[in-house]
mmCIF file of C-alpha atoms and ligand atoms in Angstrom:
data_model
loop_
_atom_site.group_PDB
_atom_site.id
_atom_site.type_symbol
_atom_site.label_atom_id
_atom_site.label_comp_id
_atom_site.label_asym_id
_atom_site.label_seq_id
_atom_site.Cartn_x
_atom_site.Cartn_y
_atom_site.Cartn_z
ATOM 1 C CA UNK A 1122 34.460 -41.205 0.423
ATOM 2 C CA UNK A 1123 30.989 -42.595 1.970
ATOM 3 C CA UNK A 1124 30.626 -44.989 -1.312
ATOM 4 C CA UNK A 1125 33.915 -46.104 -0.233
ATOM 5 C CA UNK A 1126 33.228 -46.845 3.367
ATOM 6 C CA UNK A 1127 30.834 -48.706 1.874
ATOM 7 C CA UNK A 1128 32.422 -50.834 -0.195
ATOM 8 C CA UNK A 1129 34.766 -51.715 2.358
ATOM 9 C CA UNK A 1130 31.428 -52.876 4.730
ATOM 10 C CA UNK A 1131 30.834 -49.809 7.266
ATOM 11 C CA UNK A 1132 26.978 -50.237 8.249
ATOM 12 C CA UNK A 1133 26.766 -47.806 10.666
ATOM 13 C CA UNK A 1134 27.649 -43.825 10.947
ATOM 14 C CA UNK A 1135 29.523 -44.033 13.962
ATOM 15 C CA UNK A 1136 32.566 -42.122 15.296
ATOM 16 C CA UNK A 1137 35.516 -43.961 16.754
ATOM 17 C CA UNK A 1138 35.271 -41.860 19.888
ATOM 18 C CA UNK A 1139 32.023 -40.799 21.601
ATOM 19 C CA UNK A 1140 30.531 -36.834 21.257
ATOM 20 C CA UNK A 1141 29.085 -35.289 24.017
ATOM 21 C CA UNK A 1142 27.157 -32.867 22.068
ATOM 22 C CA UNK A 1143 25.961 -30.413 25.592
ATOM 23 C CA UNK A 1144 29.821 -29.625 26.219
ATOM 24 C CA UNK A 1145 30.340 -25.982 25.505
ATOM 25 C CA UNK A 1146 32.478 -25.214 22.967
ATOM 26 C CA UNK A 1147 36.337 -24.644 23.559
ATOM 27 C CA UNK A 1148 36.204 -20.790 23.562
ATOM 28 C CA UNK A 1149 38.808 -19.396 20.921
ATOM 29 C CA UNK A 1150 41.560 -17.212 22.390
ATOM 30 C CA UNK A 1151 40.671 -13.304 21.610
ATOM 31 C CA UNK A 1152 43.512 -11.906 19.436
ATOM 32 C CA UNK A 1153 44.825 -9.008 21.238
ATOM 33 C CA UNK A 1154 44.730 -6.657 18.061
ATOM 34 C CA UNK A 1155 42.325 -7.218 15.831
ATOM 35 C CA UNK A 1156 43.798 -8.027 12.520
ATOM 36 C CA UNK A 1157 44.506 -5.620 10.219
ATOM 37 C CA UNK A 1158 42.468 -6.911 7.707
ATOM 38 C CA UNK A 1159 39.240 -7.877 9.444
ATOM 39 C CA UNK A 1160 36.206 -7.076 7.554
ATOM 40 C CA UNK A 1161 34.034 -4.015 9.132
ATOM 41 C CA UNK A 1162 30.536 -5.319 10.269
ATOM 42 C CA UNK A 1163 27.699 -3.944 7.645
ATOM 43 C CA UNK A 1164 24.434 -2.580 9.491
ATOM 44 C CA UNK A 1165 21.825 -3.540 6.941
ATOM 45 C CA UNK A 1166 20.655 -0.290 5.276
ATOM 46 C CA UNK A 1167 17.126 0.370 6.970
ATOM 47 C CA UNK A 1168 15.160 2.149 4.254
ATOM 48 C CA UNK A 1169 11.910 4.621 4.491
ATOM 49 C CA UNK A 1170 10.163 3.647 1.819
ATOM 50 C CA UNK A 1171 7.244 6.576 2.913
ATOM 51 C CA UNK A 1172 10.047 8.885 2.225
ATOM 52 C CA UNK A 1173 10.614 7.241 -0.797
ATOM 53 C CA UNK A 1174 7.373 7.819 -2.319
ATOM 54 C CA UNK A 1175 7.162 11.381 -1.028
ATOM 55 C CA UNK A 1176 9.977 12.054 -3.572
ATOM 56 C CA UNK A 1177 8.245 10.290 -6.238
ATOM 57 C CA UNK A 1178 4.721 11.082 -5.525
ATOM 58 C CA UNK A 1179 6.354 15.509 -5.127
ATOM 59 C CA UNK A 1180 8.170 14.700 -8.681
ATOM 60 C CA UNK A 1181 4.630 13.914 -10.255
ATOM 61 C CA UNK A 1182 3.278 16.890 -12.115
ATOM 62 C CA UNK A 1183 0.046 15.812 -13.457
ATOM 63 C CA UNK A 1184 -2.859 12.884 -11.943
ATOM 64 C CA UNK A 1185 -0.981 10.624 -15.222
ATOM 65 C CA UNK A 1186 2.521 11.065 -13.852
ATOM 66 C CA UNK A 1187 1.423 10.633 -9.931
ATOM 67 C CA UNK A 1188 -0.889 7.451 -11.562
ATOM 68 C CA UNK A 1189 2.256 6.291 -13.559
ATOM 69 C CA UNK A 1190 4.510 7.166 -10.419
ATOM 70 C CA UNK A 1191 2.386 5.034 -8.122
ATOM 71 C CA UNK A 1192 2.269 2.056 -10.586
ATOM 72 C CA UNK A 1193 5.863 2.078 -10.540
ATOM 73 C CA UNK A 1194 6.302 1.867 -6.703
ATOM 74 C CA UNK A 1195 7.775 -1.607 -5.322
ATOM 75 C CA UNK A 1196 7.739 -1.071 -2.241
ATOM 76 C CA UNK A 1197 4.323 -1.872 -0.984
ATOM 77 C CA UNK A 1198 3.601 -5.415 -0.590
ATOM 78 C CA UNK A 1199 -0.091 -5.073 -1.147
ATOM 79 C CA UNK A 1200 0.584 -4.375 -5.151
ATOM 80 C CA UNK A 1201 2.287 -8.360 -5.668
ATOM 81 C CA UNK A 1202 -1.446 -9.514 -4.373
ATOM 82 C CA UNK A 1203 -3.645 -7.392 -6.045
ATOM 83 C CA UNK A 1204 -4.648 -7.691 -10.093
ATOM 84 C CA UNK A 1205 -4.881 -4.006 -10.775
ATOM 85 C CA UNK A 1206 -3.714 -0.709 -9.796
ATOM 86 C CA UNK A 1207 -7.511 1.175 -8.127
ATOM 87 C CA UNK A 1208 -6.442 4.995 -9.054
ATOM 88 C CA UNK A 1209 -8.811 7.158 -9.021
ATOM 89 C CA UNK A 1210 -12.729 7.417 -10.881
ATOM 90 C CA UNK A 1211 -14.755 10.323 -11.520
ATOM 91 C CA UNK A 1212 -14.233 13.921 -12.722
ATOM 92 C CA UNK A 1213 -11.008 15.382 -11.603
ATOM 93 C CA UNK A 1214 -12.139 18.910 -12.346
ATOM 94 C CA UNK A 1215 -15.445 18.102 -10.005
ATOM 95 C CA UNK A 1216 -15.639 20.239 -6.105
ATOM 96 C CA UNK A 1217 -15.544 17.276 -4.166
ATOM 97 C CA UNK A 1218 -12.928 14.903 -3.776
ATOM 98 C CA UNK A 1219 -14.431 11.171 -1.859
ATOM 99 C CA UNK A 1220 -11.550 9.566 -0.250
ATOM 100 C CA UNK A 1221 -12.141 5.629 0.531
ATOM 101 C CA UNK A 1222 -10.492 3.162 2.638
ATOM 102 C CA UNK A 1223 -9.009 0.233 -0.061
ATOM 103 C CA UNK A 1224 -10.353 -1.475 -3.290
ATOM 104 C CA UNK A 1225 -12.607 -4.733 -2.485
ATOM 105 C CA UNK A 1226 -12.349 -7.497 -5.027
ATOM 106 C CA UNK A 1227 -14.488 -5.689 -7.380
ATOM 107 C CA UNK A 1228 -12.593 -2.920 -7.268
ATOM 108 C CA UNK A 1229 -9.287 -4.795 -7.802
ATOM 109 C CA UNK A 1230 -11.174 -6.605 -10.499
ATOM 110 C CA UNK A 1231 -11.930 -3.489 -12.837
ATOM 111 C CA UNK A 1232 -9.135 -1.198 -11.473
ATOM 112 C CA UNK A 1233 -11.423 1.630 -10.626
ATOM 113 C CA UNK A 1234 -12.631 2.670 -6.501
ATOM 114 C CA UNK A 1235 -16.322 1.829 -5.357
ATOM 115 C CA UNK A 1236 -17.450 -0.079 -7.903
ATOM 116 C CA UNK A 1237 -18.827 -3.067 -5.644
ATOM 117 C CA UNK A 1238 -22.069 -3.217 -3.722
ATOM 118 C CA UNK A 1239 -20.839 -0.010 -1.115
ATOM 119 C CA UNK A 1240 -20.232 1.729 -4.043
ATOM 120 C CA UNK A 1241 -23.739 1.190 -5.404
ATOM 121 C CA UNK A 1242 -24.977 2.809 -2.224
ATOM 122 C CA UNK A 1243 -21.943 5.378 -2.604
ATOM 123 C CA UNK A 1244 -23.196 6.524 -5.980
ATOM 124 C CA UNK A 1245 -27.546 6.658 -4.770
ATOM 125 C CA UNK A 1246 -25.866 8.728 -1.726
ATOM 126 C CA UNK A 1247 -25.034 11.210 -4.161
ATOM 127 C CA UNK A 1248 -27.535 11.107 -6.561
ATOM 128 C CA UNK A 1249 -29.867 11.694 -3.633
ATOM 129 C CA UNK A 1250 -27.831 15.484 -3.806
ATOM 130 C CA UNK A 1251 -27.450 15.778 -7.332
ATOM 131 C CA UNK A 1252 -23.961 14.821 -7.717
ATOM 132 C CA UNK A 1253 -22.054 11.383 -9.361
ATOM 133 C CA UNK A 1254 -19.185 10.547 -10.862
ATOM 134 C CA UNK A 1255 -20.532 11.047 -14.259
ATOM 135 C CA UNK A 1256 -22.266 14.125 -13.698
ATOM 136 C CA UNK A 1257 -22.417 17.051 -16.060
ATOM 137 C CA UNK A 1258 -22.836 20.137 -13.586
ATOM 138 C CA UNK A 1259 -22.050 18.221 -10.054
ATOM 139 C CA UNK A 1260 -19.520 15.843 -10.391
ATOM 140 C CA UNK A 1261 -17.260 13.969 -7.450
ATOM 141 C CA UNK A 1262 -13.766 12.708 -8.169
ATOM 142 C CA UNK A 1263 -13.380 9.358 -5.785
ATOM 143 C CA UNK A 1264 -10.243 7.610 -4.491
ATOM 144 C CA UNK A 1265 -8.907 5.587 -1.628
ATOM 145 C CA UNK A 1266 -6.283 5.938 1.206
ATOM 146 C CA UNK A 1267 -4.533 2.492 -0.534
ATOM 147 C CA UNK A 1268 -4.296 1.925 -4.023
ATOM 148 C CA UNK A 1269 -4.020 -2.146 -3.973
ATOM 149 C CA UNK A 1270 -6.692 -4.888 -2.510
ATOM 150 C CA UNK A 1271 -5.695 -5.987 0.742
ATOM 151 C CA UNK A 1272 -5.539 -9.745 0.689
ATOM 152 C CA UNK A 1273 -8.912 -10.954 1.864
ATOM 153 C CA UNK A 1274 -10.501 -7.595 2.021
ATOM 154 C CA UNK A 1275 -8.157 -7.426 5.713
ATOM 155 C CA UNK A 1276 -7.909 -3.974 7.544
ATOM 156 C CA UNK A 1277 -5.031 -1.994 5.786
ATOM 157 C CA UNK A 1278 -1.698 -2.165 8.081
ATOM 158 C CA UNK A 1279 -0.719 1.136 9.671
ATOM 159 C CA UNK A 1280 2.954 0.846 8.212
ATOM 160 C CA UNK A 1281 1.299 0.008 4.565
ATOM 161 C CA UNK A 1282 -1.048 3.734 5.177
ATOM 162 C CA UNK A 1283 1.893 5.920 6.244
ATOM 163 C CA UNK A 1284 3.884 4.342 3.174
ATOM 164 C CA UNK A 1285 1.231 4.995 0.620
ATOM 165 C CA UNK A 1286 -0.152 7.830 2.311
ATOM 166 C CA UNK A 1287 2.431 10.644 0.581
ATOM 167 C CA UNK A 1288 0.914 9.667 -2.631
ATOM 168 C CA UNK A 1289 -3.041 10.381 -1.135
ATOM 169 C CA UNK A 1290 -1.871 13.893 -0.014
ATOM 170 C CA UNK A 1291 -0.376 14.684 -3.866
ATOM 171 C CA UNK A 1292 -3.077 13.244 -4.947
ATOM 172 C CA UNK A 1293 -5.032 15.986 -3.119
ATOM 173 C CA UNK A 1294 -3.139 18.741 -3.967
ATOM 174 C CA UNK A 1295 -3.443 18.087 -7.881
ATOM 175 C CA UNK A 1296 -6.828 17.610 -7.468
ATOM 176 C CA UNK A 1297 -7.348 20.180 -5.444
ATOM 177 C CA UNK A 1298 -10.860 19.781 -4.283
ATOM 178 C CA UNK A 1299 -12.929 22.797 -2.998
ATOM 179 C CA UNK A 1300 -14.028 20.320 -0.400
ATOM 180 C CA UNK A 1301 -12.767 16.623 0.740
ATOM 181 C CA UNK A 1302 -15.374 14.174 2.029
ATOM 182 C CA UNK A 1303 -13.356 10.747 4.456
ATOM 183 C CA UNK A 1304 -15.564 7.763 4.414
ATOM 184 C CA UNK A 1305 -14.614 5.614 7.628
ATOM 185 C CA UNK A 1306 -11.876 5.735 10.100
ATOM 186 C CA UNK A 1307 -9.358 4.823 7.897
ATOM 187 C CA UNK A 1308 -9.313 7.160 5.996
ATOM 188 C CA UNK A 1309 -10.252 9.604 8.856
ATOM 189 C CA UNK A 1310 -6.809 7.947 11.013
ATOM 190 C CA UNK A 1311 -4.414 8.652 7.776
ATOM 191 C CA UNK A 1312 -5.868 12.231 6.744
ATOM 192 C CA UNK A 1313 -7.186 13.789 10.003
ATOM 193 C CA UNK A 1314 -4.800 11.309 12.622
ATOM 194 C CA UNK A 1315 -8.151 10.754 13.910
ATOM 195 C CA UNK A 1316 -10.631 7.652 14.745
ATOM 196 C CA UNK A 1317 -13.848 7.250 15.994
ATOM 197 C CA UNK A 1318 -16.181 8.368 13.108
ATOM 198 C CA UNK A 1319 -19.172 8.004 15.425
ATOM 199 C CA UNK A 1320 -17.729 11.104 16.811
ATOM 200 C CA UNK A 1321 -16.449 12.027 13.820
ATOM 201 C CA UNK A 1322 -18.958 12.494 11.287
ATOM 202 C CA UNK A 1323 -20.932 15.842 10.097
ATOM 203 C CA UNK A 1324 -18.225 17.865 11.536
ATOM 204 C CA UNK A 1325 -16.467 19.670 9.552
ATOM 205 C CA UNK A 1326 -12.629 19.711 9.824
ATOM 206 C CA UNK A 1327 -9.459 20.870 8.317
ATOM 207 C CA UNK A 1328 -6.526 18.668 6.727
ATOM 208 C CA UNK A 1329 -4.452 19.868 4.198
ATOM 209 C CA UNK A 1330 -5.436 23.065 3.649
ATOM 210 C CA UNK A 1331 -9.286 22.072 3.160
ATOM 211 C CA UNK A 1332 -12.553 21.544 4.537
ATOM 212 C CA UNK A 1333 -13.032 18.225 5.437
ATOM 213 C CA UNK A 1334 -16.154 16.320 6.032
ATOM 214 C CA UNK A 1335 -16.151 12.497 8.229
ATOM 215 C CA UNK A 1336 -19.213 10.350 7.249
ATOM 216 C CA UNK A 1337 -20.021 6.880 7.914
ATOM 217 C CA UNK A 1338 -18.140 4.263 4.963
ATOM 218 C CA UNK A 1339 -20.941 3.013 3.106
ATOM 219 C CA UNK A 1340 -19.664 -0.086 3.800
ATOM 220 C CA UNK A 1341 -20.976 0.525 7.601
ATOM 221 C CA UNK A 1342 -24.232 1.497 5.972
ATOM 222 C CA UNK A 1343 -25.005 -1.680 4.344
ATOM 223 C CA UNK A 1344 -24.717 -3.375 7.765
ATOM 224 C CA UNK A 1345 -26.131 -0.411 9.775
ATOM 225 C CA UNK A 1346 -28.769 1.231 7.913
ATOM 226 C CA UNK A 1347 -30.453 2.756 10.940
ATOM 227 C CA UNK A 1348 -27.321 4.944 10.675
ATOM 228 C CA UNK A 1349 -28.182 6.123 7.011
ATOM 229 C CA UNK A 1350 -29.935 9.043 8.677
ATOM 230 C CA UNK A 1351 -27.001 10.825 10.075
ATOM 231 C CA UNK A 1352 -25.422 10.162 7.008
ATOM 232 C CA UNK A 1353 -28.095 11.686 5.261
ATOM 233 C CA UNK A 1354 -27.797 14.757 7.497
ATOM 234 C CA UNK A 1355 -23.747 14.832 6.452
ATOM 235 C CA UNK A 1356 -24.921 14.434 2.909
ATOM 236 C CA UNK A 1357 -27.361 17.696 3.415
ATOM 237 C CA UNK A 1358 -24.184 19.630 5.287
ATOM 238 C CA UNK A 1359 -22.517 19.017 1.939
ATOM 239 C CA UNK A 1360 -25.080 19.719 0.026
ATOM 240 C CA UNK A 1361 -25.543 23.125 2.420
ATOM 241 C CA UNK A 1362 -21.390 23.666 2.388
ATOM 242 C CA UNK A 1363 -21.340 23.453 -1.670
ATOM 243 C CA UNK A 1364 -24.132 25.850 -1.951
ATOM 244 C CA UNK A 1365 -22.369 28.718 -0.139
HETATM 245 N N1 URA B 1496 -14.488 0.460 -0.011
HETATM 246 C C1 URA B 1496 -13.608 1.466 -0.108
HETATM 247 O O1 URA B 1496 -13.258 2.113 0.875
HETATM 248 N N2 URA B 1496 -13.128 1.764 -1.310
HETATM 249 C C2 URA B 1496 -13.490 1.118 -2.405
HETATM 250 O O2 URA B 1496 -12.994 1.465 -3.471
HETATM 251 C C3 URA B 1496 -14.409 0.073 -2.290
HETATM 252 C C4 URA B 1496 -14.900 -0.244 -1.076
#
């Protein structure tokens, strides 16, 4: 129709009668029924995706099926930016279960929690009370509160925690740790629905059925190490605590 126009020498896109484009539109008369037929408005379906992965994370039997269950979760939008899946490392048999905040780039990179330079300082921590991931008569079992690298190492979102969070406390429970040691207030916020780990730390708690111990993220140590005293006194409560 336009080539047309065209052809026949319009220049310009002009109407025969001007528009005044502020009137208000001619309201429609209401029908006085509404028709028979009208469609019925749809509400969009609002999903809880944390109640979504409590069913998945409660159907896992084993630390392979909650690992596979977790892997399989779409839900989260931190898994479409991050390379790998950051489960768990350590001995799942060991007394004391680390729980971290979220995989840095290292972590993402090799798929396994504290691998980077705070978990250099993680592991000496230990060492410094005879217990690692790879030890034969005292080891730790290590995790995080998220599973995937927040983009640009960011703060993790509250509404990404509470949706990931069902699959930290089954995590727990298969574990299940004589004792559970929180690095940092995130981890503190999701497990204990507390913050302020200057407050916090070396005092023992409960969550979940456990004894729960807040320390400093080692993270926080790297750029505080005048603080690595009171988190060698939290290391020596542990120490004290696994000893009886
Ligand atoms: N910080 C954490 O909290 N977890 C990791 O796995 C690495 C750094």
């Amino acid at each position: 129709m336009l080539e047309w126009q065209i052809d026949l020498g319009a220049t310009e896109a002009i109407g025969e009668v001007p528009v005044n484009r502020y009137e208000e539109p001619a309201q429609k008369p209401k029908p006085k029924t509404p028709a028979p037929e009208a469609p019925v408005a749809m509400q969009p379906l609002q999903v809880d995706f944390s109640q979504v992965a409590r069913a998945a994370a409660g159907a896992a039997q084993d630390l392979d099926a909650l690992q596979a269950a977790m892997a399989g979760f779409e839900h989260c939008e931190l898994k479409k930016g991050a390379r790998n899946l950051v489960f768990a490392d350590g001995n799942p048999e060991a007394r004391v279960m680390i729980v971290g905040e979220a995989p840095g780039v290292e972590e993402d990179r090799q798929g396994k929690p504290f691998v980077g330079a705070a978990g250099q300082l993680l592991d000496a921590m230990f060492a410094a009370i005879d217990h690692g991931r790879d030890h034969a008569d005292n080891p730790v079992y290590i995790t995080n509160i998220l599973p995937w690298r927040p983009p640009q190492n960011r703060d993790p979102k509250p509404d990404e925690i509470a949706m990931m969070l069902p699959f930290v406390e089954r995590h727990i429970e298969l574990v299940n740790p004589e004792v559970l040691v929180l690095m940092g207030n995130i981890s503190c916020s999701a497990i204990l629905g507390q913050k302020g780990i200057t407050k916090l730390r070396g005092n023992w708690m409960e969550a979940l059925g456990k004894p729960v111990l807040p320390m400093f993220h080692p993270a926080y140590l790297l750029r505080m190490p005048s603080a690595k005293r009171e988190a060698w006194a939290d290391l020596l409560s542990l120490q004290a605590r696994l000893r009886g």
